[in-house]
Coordinates of C-alpha atoms and ligand atoms in Angstrom, one line a residue:
M1 CA -53.3 94.9 -33.3
V2 CA -52.1 97.0 -30.2
K3 CA -49.7 99.7 -31.3
I4 CA -47.1 101.1 -29.0
C5 CA -45.0 104.2 -29.5
C6 CA -42.0 105.2 -27.4
L7 CA -40.7 108.7 -27.2
G8 CA -37.0 108.6 -26.7
A9 CA -34.7 106.1 -28.5
G10 CA -32.0 106.1 -25.8
Y11 CA -30.4 103.6 -23.4
V12 CA -33.8 102.8 -22.0
G13 CA -36.3 103.4 -24.8
G14 CA -34.2 101.5 -27.4
P15 CA -33.5 98.2 -25.6
T16 CA -36.8 98.1 -23.7
M17 CA -38.9 98.5 -26.8
A18 CA -36.8 96.1 -28.8
V19 CA -37.4 93.4 -26.2
I20 CA -41.2 94.2 -26.1
A21 CA -41.3 93.8 -29.9
Y22 CA -39.2 90.7 -29.8
K23 CA -41.3 89.0 -27.2
C24 CA -44.7 90.2 -28.5
P25 CA -44.8 89.7 -32.3
E26 CA -48.5 90.7 -32.4
I27 CA -47.7 94.2 -31.1
E28 CA -46.4 96.9 -33.4
V29 CA -43.7 99.0 -31.6
V30 CA -42.4 102.3 -33.0
V31 CA -39.6 104.1 -31.2
V32 CA -39.4 107.8 -32.1
D33 CA -36.8 110.5 -31.2
I34 CA -36.1 114.2 -31.9
S35 CA -32.6 113.2 -32.8
T36 CA -32.3 112.2 -36.4
A37 CA -28.8 110.9 -35.9
R38 CA -30.0 108.5 -33.2
I39 CA -32.8 107.2 -35.3
D40 CA -30.6 106.8 -38.3
A41 CA -28.2 104.8 -36.2
W42 CA -31.0 102.5 -34.9
N43 CA -31.9 101.9 -38.5
S44 CA -28.3 101.0 -39.5
D45 CA -25.9 98.1 -38.8
R46 CA -24.1 100.2 -36.1
L47 CA -26.6 100.7 -33.3
P48 CA -26.1 103.9 -31.3
I49 CA -25.4 102.1 -28.0
Y50 CA -23.2 99.1 -27.2
E51 CA -25.1 96.6 -25.2
P52 CA -24.3 92.8 -25.2
G53 CA -27.1 90.9 -27.0
L54 CA -28.9 94.0 -28.3
D55 CA -27.9 93.5 -32.0
D56 CA -29.5 90.0 -32.1
V57 CA -32.8 91.2 -30.5
V58 CA -33.0 94.2 -32.9
E59 CA -32.1 92.1 -35.9
G60 CA -34.9 89.6 -34.9
C61 CA -37.7 92.1 -35.1
R62 CA -36.6 95.4 -36.8
G63 CA -38.8 95.8 -39.9
R64 CA -41.2 93.1 -38.7
N65 CA -42.9 94.8 -35.7
L66 CA -40.2 97.1 -34.5
F67 CA -39.6 100.5 -36.2
F68 CA -37.5 103.5 -35.5
S69 CA -38.7 106.9 -36.8
T70 CA -38.6 110.6 -36.5
D71 CA -42.2 111.0 -37.6
I72 CA -43.2 111.6 -34.0
E73 CA -46.6 113.1 -34.2
K74 CA -48.0 110.5 -36.7
H75 CA -46.9 107.5 -34.6
V76 CA -48.2 109.1 -31.3
A77 CA -51.5 109.8 -33.0
D78 CA -51.8 106.2 -34.2
S79 CA -50.8 104.5 -30.9
D80 CA -52.8 103.0 -28.0
I81 CA -49.9 103.0 -25.5
I82 CA -47.3 105.7 -25.4
F83 CA -44.1 105.2 -23.4
V84 CA -42.2 108.4 -22.5
S85 CA -38.5 107.6 -22.0
V86 CA -36.9 111.0 -22.5
N87 CA -34.1 112.7 -20.6
T88 CA -34.8 113.9 -17.1
P89 CA -31.6 115.8 -16.3
T90 CA -30.6 117.6 -13.2
K91 CA -31.6 121.3 -13.4
T92 CA -28.6 123.6 -13.9
R93 CA -30.4 126.9 -13.3
G94 CA -33.4 128.4 -11.5
L95 CA -35.4 126.9 -8.7
G96 CA -33.8 123.7 -7.4
A97 CA -30.6 124.1 -9.6
G98 CA -28.1 121.3 -9.0
K99 CA -30.7 119.0 -7.5
A100 CA -34.2 119.1 -8.9
A101 CA -35.1 117.1 -12.0
D102 CA -35.5 119.2 -15.2
L103 CA -38.8 118.1 -16.7
T104 CA -38.6 120.3 -19.8
Y105 CA -38.4 117.3 -22.2
W106 CA -41.2 115.4 -20.4
E107 CA -43.5 118.5 -20.4
S108 CA -42.9 119.2 -24.1
A109 CA -43.6 115.5 -24.9
A110 CA -46.9 115.6 -22.9
R111 CA -48.0 118.8 -24.6
M112 CA -47.3 117.3 -28.0
I113 CA -49.2 114.1 -27.1
A114 CA -52.2 116.2 -26.0
D115 CA -52.0 118.2 -29.2
V116 CA -51.9 115.3 -31.7
S117 CA -54.1 112.7 -30.0
K118 CA -57.5 112.0 -31.5
S119 CA -58.2 108.7 -29.7
D120 CA -57.9 107.5 -26.1
K121 CA -54.3 106.7 -24.9
I122 CA -52.4 105.2 -22.1
V123 CA -49.4 107.3 -21.4
V124 CA -46.6 105.5 -19.5
E125 CA -43.9 107.2 -17.5
K126 CA -40.7 105.2 -18.3
S127 CA -38.3 108.0 -17.5
T128 CA -37.3 108.3 -13.9
V129 CA -39.3 111.2 -12.5
P130 CA -39.9 112.9 -9.1
V131 CA -42.8 111.4 -7.1
K132 CA -46.0 113.2 -8.1
T133 CA -44.9 113.9 -11.7
A134 CA -47.9 111.9 -12.9
E135 CA -50.2 114.5 -11.3
A136 CA -48.6 117.3 -13.3
I137 CA -48.5 115.3 -16.5
E138 CA -52.2 114.4 -16.0
K139 CA -53.1 118.1 -15.7
I140 CA -51.2 119.0 -18.9
L141 CA -52.9 116.2 -20.8
T142 CA -56.4 116.7 -19.6
H143 CA -56.3 120.5 -19.9
N144 CA -55.3 120.2 -23.5
S145 CA -57.2 117.0 -24.4
K146 CA -60.1 118.1 -26.7
G147 CA -62.2 115.3 -25.2
V148 CA -59.7 112.5 -25.5
N149 CA -59.3 110.3 -22.4
F150 CA -55.7 109.8 -21.1
Q151 CA -54.7 107.2 -18.5
I152 CA -51.3 107.8 -17.0
L153 CA -49.2 104.9 -15.6
S154 CA -45.9 104.8 -13.9
N155 CA -43.7 101.9 -15.2
P156 CA -40.2 102.7 -14.0
E157 CA -37.3 100.8 -15.6
F158 CA -34.8 98.9 -13.5
L159 CA -32.4 97.6 -16.1
A160 CA -28.6 98.2 -15.7
E161 CA -26.4 99.0 -18.6
G162 CA -24.1 96.2 -19.8
T163 CA -26.7 93.6 -18.8
A164 CA -29.8 95.4 -20.2
I165 CA -31.0 92.5 -22.4
A166 CA -30.6 89.9 -19.7
D167 CA -32.4 92.2 -17.2
L168 CA -35.3 92.8 -19.6
F169 CA -35.6 89.2 -20.6
S170 CA -35.7 88.1 -16.9
P171 CA -36.5 91.1 -14.7
D172 CA -36.6 90.7 -10.9
R173 CA -39.8 92.6 -11.1
V174 CA -41.9 94.8 -13.4
L175 CA -43.6 97.7 -11.5
I176 CA -46.8 99.3 -12.8
G177 CA -48.5 102.1 -10.9
G178 CA -51.8 103.6 -11.8
R179 CA -54.9 105.5 -10.6
E180 CA -57.1 103.6 -8.3
T181 CA -60.2 104.1 -10.4
V182 CA -62.0 101.7 -12.8
E183 CA -60.3 103.3 -15.8
G184 CA -56.9 103.4 -14.0
R185 CA -57.1 99.7 -13.1
K186 CA -58.1 98.8 -16.7
A187 CA -55.0 100.7 -18.0
V188 CA -52.8 98.8 -15.5
E189 CA -54.2 95.5 -16.7
T190 CA -53.6 96.5 -20.4
L191 CA -49.9 97.2 -19.7
K192 CA -49.6 94.1 -17.5
S193 CA -50.9 91.9 -20.4
V194 CA -48.0 93.2 -22.5
Y195 CA -45.4 92.2 -20.0
A196 CA -47.2 88.9 -19.2
N197 CA -46.1 87.7 -22.7
W198 CA -42.8 86.7 -21.1
V199 CA -42.7 87.9 -17.4
P200 CA -44.2 85.5 -14.8
E201 CA -47.3 87.1 -13.2
D202 CA -45.9 87.0 -9.7
R203 CA -43.0 89.3 -10.9
I204 CA -45.4 92.0 -12.1
I205 CA -46.2 94.3 -9.2
T206 CA -49.0 96.8 -9.3
T207 CA -49.2 99.8 -7.0
N208 CA -50.6 103.3 -6.8
L209 CA -48.9 105.9 -8.9
W210 CA -46.9 107.5 -6.2
S211 CA -45.5 104.2 -4.8
A212 CA -44.3 103.3 -8.3
E213 CA -42.7 106.7 -8.9
L214 CA -41.0 106.7 -5.5
S215 CA -39.9 103.1 -5.6
K216 CA -37.7 103.9 -8.5
L217 CA -35.9 106.7 -6.7
A218 CA -35.7 104.5 -3.6
A219 CA -34.2 101.5 -5.4
N220 CA -31.4 103.6 -6.9
A221 CA -30.8 105.3 -3.6
F222 CA -30.5 102.0 -1.8
L223 CA -28.2 100.6 -4.5
A224 CA -25.9 103.6 -4.4
Q225 CA -25.9 103.6 -0.6
R226 CA -24.5 100.1 -0.6
I227 CA -21.6 101.2 -2.8
S228 CA -20.9 104.3 -0.6
S229 CA -21.1 102.0 2.5
V230 CA -18.5 99.6 1.1
N231 CA -16.4 102.4 -0.2
A232 CA -16.5 104.1 3.2
M233 CA -15.3 100.8 4.7
S234 CA -12.5 100.6 2.1
A235 CA -10.9 103.8 3.5
L236 CA -11.0 102.3 7.0
C237 CA -9.5 99.0 5.6
E238 CA -6.5 101.0 4.2
A239 CA -6.0 102.7 7.5
T240 CA -6.1 99.5 9.5
G241 CA -4.7 96.7 7.4
A242 CA -8.1 95.0 6.9
N243 CA -9.0 93.8 3.4
I244 CA -12.2 95.1 1.9
S245 CA -12.8 92.0 -0.2
E246 CA -12.7 89.8 2.9
V247 CA -14.9 92.3 4.8
A248 CA -17.4 92.5 2.0
Y249 CA -17.5 88.7 1.7
A250 CA -18.0 88.2 5.4
V251 CA -20.7 90.9 5.6
G252 CA -22.5 89.8 2.4
K253 CA -22.8 86.2 3.7
D254 CA -25.5 87.4 6.0
S255 CA -28.6 86.5 4.0
R256 CA -30.3 89.7 5.3
I257 CA -27.5 91.7 3.7
G258 CA -26.7 89.6 0.6
S259 CA -23.5 89.5 -1.4
K260 CA -24.3 91.5 -4.5
F261 CA -23.3 95.1 -5.1
L262 CA -20.6 95.2 -2.5
N263 CA -17.6 95.7 -4.8
A264 CA -15.5 98.6 -3.5
S265 CA -14.4 100.9 -6.3
V266 CA -13.1 104.3 -7.3
G267 CA -16.8 105.4 -7.0
F268 CA -20.1 104.8 -8.7
G269 CA -20.9 106.5 -12.0
G270 CA -23.6 106.3 -14.6
S271 CA -26.4 108.6 -15.6
C272 CA -28.8 107.9 -12.8
F273 CA -27.5 107.2 -9.3
Q274 CA -26.3 110.7 -8.6
K275 CA -29.1 112.4 -10.5
D276 CA -31.8 110.4 -8.8
I277 CA -30.4 110.8 -5.3
L278 CA -30.1 114.6 -5.9
N279 CA -33.7 114.5 -7.1
L280 CA -34.7 112.6 -3.9
I281 CA -32.8 115.1 -1.7
Y282 CA -34.7 117.9 -3.3
I283 CA -38.1 116.3 -2.8
C284 CA -37.2 115.7 0.9
E285 CA -36.2 119.3 1.3
C286 CA -39.4 120.5 -0.4
N287 CA -41.3 118.4 2.1
G288 CA -39.4 119.9 5.1
L289 CA -37.5 116.6 5.8
T290 CA -34.1 118.0 6.4
E291 CA -32.8 115.0 8.4
V292 CA -33.8 112.6 5.6
S293 CA -32.2 114.7 2.8
D294 CA -29.0 115.0 4.9
Y295 CA -28.9 111.2 5.2
W296 CA -29.0 110.7 1.4
K297 CA -26.6 113.6 0.7
Q298 CA -24.0 111.6 2.5
V299 CA -24.1 108.9 -0.1
I300 CA -23.0 111.4 -2.7
K301 CA -20.4 113.0 -0.4
I302 CA -18.8 109.6 0.2
N303 CA -18.8 109.0 -3.6
D304 CA -17.0 112.3 -4.2
Y305 CA -14.6 111.6 -1.4
Q306 CA -13.8 108.2 -2.9
K307 CA -12.9 109.7 -6.2
S308 CA -10.7 112.5 -4.7
R309 CA -9.1 110.0 -2.3
F310 CA -8.0 108.0 -5.3
V311 CA -6.5 111.0 -7.0
N312 CA -4.7 112.0 -3.8
R313 CA -3.2 108.5 -3.5
I314 CA -1.8 108.8 -7.0
V315 CA -0.3 112.2 -6.5
S316 CA 1.1 111.6 -3.0
S317 CA 2.6 108.2 -4.0
M318 CA 4.4 109.8 -7.0
F319 CA 6.4 112.2 -4.8
N320 CA 3.6 114.6 -4.4
T321 CA 3.4 115.8 -8.0
V322 CA 2.3 114.3 -11.3
S323 CA 3.3 117.5 -13.2
G324 CA 4.7 116.4 -16.6
K325 CA 4.4 112.8 -15.7
K326 CA 2.7 110.3 -18.0
I327 CA -0.2 108.4 -16.6
A328 CA -2.0 105.7 -18.5
V329 CA -5.7 105.5 -17.8
L330 CA -7.2 102.1 -18.7
G331 CA -10.9 102.3 -19.0
F332 CA -13.1 105.4 -19.3
A333 CA -16.7 104.0 -19.4
F334 CA -18.6 104.0 -16.0
K335 CA -18.6 100.2 -15.9
K336 CA -17.6 97.3 -18.2
D337 CA -19.7 96.2 -21.2
T338 CA -20.9 99.7 -22.0
G339 CA -19.6 102.6 -24.0
D340 CA -21.5 105.0 -21.8
T341 CA -19.4 107.6 -20.0
R342 CA -22.2 109.6 -18.3
E343 CA -20.9 110.6 -14.8
T344 CA -18.1 108.1 -15.1
P345 CA -15.6 108.4 -12.2
A346 CA -12.9 108.5 -14.9
I347 CA -14.0 112.1 -15.7
D348 CA -13.2 113.3 -12.1
V349 CA -10.1 111.3 -11.8
C350 CA -8.7 112.6 -15.1
K351 CA -9.7 116.1 -14.3
G352 CA -7.9 115.8 -10.9
L353 CA -4.7 114.5 -12.7
I354 CA -4.9 117.2 -15.4
G355 CA -5.3 119.7 -12.6
D356 CA -2.0 118.6 -11.3
R357 CA -0.6 118.9 -14.9
A358 CA -0.2 115.2 -15.7
Q359 CA 0.0 114.0 -19.3
I360 CA -2.7 111.3 -19.7
N361 CA -3.0 108.5 -22.2
I362 CA -6.4 107.0 -22.2
Y363 CA -7.5 103.6 -23.5
D364 CA -11.0 102.2 -23.5
P365 CA -12.3 99.5 -25.9
Q366 CA -15.7 101.1 -26.4
V367 CA -15.3 104.9 -25.9
T368 CA -14.3 107.2 -28.8
E369 CA -11.7 109.9 -28.7
D370 CA -14.4 112.5 -29.5
Q371 CA -16.5 111.3 -26.5
I372 CA -13.6 111.5 -24.1
Q373 CA -12.6 115.0 -25.2
R374 CA -16.2 116.2 -24.9
D375 CA -16.6 114.6 -21.4
L376 CA -13.4 116.3 -20.2
A377 CA -14.4 119.7 -21.5
M378 CA -18.2 119.7 -20.7
N379 CA -19.8 121.4 -17.7
K380 CA -21.5 119.3 -15.0
F381 CA -24.9 117.9 -16.1
D382 CA -24.6 119.2 -19.7
W383 CA -24.2 115.5 -20.8
D384 CA -27.7 114.6 -19.9
H385 CA -29.4 116.6 -22.7
P386 CA -30.2 115.2 -26.1
L387 CA -27.0 115.0 -28.1
H388 CA -27.9 117.7 -30.7
L389 CA -28.7 120.1 -27.9
Q390 CA -25.4 119.8 -26.1
P391 CA -22.7 122.4 -26.5
M392 CA -20.8 122.1 -29.8
S393 CA -17.3 120.8 -30.2
P394 CA -15.5 122.0 -27.0
T395 CA -11.8 122.6 -27.3
A396 CA -9.7 119.5 -27.0
V397 CA -7.8 119.1 -23.7
K398 CA -4.2 119.1 -24.9
Q399 CA -2.8 117.0 -22.0
V400 CA -4.9 114.1 -23.1
R401 CA -4.1 111.5 -25.8
V402 CA -6.5 108.7 -26.6
C403 CA -4.9 105.4 -27.6
W404 CA -6.3 102.3 -29.2
D405 CA -4.0 99.8 -27.5
V406 CA -3.1 99.3 -23.9
Y407 CA 0.6 98.8 -24.6
E408 CA 0.8 102.0 -26.6
A409 CA -1.0 103.9 -23.7
T410 CA 1.4 102.5 -21.1
K411 CA 4.6 103.0 -23.0
D412 CA 7.0 105.3 -21.1
A413 CA 4.3 105.9 -18.5
H414 CA 5.1 106.6 -14.8
G415 CA 1.9 105.1 -13.6
V416 CA -1.1 103.1 -14.7
C417 CA -4.6 103.7 -13.5
I418 CA -7.4 101.2 -13.9
L419 CA -10.8 102.9 -13.9
T420 CA -13.1 100.4 -15.6
E421 CA -13.2 96.7 -14.8
W422 CA -13.1 95.5 -18.5
D423 CA -12.4 91.7 -18.6
E424 CA -9.4 92.2 -20.9
F425 CA -7.5 94.1 -18.1
K426 CA -7.3 90.9 -16.2
K427 CA -5.4 89.2 -19.0
L428 CA -2.8 91.9 -19.7
D429 CA 0.9 91.1 -20.1
F430 CA 2.1 93.2 -17.1
Q431 CA 5.7 92.1 -17.6
K432 CA 5.7 93.7 -21.0
I433 CA 4.0 96.8 -19.6
Y434 CA 6.5 97.0 -16.8
N435 CA 9.5 96.7 -19.1
N436 CA 8.3 99.7 -21.2
M437 CA 7.5 102.0 -18.2
Q438 CA 9.5 104.6 -16.3
K439 CA 10.7 103.4 -12.8
P440 CA 9.5 103.2 -10.2
A441 CA 6.4 101.9 -12.0
F442 CA 3.0 102.3 -10.3
V443 CA -0.3 100.6 -10.7
F444 CA -3.4 102.2 -9.2
D445 CA -6.3 99.8 -9.5
G446 CA -9.6 101.6 -9.0
R447 CA -11.6 98.4 -9.6
N448 CA -9.6 95.7 -7.8
V449 CA -9.1 93.7 -11.0
V450 CA -5.4 92.9 -11.0
D451 CA -3.5 90.2 -9.2
A452 CA -1.5 92.5 -6.9
E453 CA 1.0 89.9 -5.7
K454 CA 1.9 88.9 -9.2
L455 CA 2.4 92.6 -10.1
R456 CA 4.5 93.2 -7.0
K457 CA 6.8 90.3 -8.0
I458 CA 7.3 91.9 -11.4
G459 CA 8.4 95.1 -9.6
F460 CA 5.3 97.3 -9.6
I461 CA 4.2 99.4 -6.6
V462 CA 0.5 98.6 -6.4
Y463 CA -2.4 100.4 -4.9
M464 CA -5.7 98.6 -4.6
I465 CA -8.9 100.1 -3.1
G466 CA -9.3 99.0 0.5
K467 CA -6.5 96.4 0.4
P468 CA -3.4 96.3 2.7
L469 CA -1.0 98.9 1.5
D470 CA 2.5 98.4 0.0
A471 CA 5.3 99.6 2.3
W472 CA 5.8 102.5 -0.2
L473 CA 2.3 103.8 0.3
K474 CA 2.1 103.1 4.1
D475 CA 4.4 106.0 5.0
I476 CA 2.6 108.5 2.9
P477 CA -0.5 110.2 4.2
A478 CA -3.7 109.3 2.4
V479 CA -4.6 113.0 1.9
V480 CA -2.1 115.4 0.4
Ligands
NAI501 N1 -29.7 104.7 -18.7 C1 -30.3 103.8 -17.8 O1 -29.7 102.8 -17.6 C2 -31.6 104.1 -17.2 C3 -32.2 105.3 -17.4 N2 -33.5 105.5 -16.8 C4 -34.2 106.8 -17.0 O2 -34.7 106.7 -18.3 C5 -34.8 108.1 -18.9 C6 -34.0 108.1 -20.2 O3 -32.7 107.7 -19.9 P1 -31.7 107.2 -21.1 O4 -32.4 106.3 -22.1 O5 -30.5 106.7 -20.5 O6 -31.4 108.7 -21.8 P2 -30.9 108.9 -23.3 O7 -30.3 110.3 -23.3 O8 -30.1 107.8 -23.7 O9 -32.2 108.9 -24.2 C7 -33.2 109.9 -24.1 C8 -33.7 110.2 -25.5 O10 -34.9 111.0 -25.5 C9 -34.8 111.8 -26.7 N3 -35.8 112.9 -26.5 C10 -35.7 114.0 -25.6 N4 -36.9 114.7 -25.7 C11 -37.7 114.1 -26.6 C12 -39.0 114.3 -27.1 N5 -39.7 115.4 -26.7 N6 -39.5 113.5 -28.0 C13 -38.8 112.4 -28.5 N7 -37.6 112.1 -28.0 C14 -37.0 112.9 -27.1 C15 -33.4 112.3 -26.7 O11 -33.0 112.8 -28.0 C16 -32.6 111.0 -26.4 O12 -32.3 110.2 -27.5 C17 -34.2 109.0 -17.8 O13 -35.2 109.5 -17.1 C18 -33.4 108.0 -16.9 O14 -33.3 108.5 -15.6 C19 -34.1 104.5 -16.0 C20 -33.5 103.3 -15.8 C21 -32.2 103.0 -16.4
UGA502 O1 -31.8 103.9 -13.1 C1 -30.8 103.5 -13.6 O2 -30.2 104.2 -14.5 C2 -30.2 102.2 -13.3 O3 -29.0 102.5 -12.5 C3 -28.2 101.3 -12.1 O4 -27.7 100.7 -13.3 P1 -26.4 101.3 -14.0 O5 -26.1 102.6 -13.6 O6 -26.6 101.0 -15.5 O7 -25.2 100.3 -13.6 P2 -24.8 99.6 -12.2 O8 -24.5 98.2 -12.4 O9 -25.8 99.9 -11.1 O10 -23.5 100.4 -11.8 C4 -23.5 101.8 -11.4 C5 -22.2 102.2 -10.9 O11 -21.9 101.6 -9.7 C6 -20.6 100.9 -9.7 N1 -20.6 99.8 -8.8 C7 -21.6 98.8 -8.9 C8 -21.6 97.8 -8.1 C9 -20.7 97.6 -7.1 O12 -20.7 96.7 -6.3 N2 -19.7 98.6 -7.0 C10 -19.6 99.7 -7.8 O13 -18.8 100.5 -7.7 C11 -20.4 100.6 -11.2 O14 -19.1 100.3 -11.5 C12 -21.0 101.8 -11.9 O15 -20.1 102.8 -11.9 C13 -29.1 100.3 -11.4 O16 -28.4 99.2 -11.2 C14 -30.3 100.0 -12.3 O17 -31.2 99.1 -11.6 C15 -31.1 101.2 -12.7 O18 -32.2 100.9 -13.5

């Protein structure tokens, strides 16, 4: 029986390994982590992450051929294939701070693998890493190997949160990069045979190591670039009376462009887009490619612009100040169907409003009060380290109240801000919300989910991203 061990029981390691175990009953899969709390949660009825469909998959194979453990060294020593799916945060100090990937967790994982291995292993990069990382990892492994042979593969993950199980069951492609040697090709074939249990062969792409590593950074950069492109157009729509939904639809109908991933928003969030583009920018700079790094920098600049533009719209519409005003924030997660708040645009929007001394009531169906308070108090990039290594209980932000009901959050509010596109926000009783709000009552929809005409009939002043502006907003400059 082939045995797989995965280091890192996070958003990628957990679901990915659960699906491998589910689809390959003859393979034993053990997911290990340095965080005892995370492993305990994976072994409980309340999994550590919210992901539609995940509970059923875990239930289908946990205890059969899927195990979660903190006994890292034992399971690494016993395995044939070791996936490494640990954090690769943005460095906050030293060389490349603010851009380069911090490979501390990866390096310590590689040293441990070399230390405890007594039989040959295939080591798989599952984390997103800078191109050429495999070379460094290979050196660490071989210089400490005690005669054991290691083959390193790059197998980046393309799942998106909220749709992880569907993405893993039916991926657009699986990408495997390896050394172009006899042993390298054999290792690629071994990993390919795991995925071939459920992924059609023509969707399994094999490349050299560097192409696989770079393709992951490139894919995330292209995806984020689409959002910044449509968001840049949304600002122009507001200035001209064009409608971003109509523009995106017309543009996306061109089959060379395609209709997906063209939803204008308050900005992209999530743990990877910004981190991976910063990483790409740093690699370009290190290779002397200034024009290329400048090009990708702009994707992040537009994203930051979109978030501050949104805050400016709120403040300028509400008589140029939100000081002491109550704003209801609906949605805090970085997208619907996840409880993940890493790099969520809600953090920047809330911080902007708090900076102007607003009182904020936040409601999100999946995010806890503790998480929201931590996010609003934490320094940039601290969120991307293992939970038990993050700064302890920061002081709660007093201007923030977390509510468990939309109607409670919006009661007596001057404005409502929608920051995540949760389906339930499309079905709210806006008449009831309006009746209980201060007047004039504002809705700022950062995800274009509400029916603006219906809300205007009720009496709301409505701002939507990239849509023709209400008369109220037209006369107010977009930037305070
Ligand atoms: N979140 C996502 O949707 C995607 C993330 N990725 C990449 O996958 C990697 C992991 O991301 P997430 O799963 O989101 O992070 P995460 O923070 O949810 O999980 C990482 C886990 O690794 C553990 N860990 C750290 N060092 C360890 C070690 N030496 N041994 C054992 N466990 C260790 C941490 O305790 C943590 O539980 C990152 O490189 C990320 O860029 C790639 C595709 C999608
Ligand atoms: O490397 C990663 O971590 C992953 O990053 C993204 O997945 P994820 O961040 O989970 O979610 P997305 O659906 O890509 O959304 C990212 C952000 O962009 C925003 N978005 C997305 C699409 C769109 O049209 N408009 C828009 O504003 C979302 O609301 C969200 O804030 C990629 O889609 C995955 O392929 C990749 O594996």
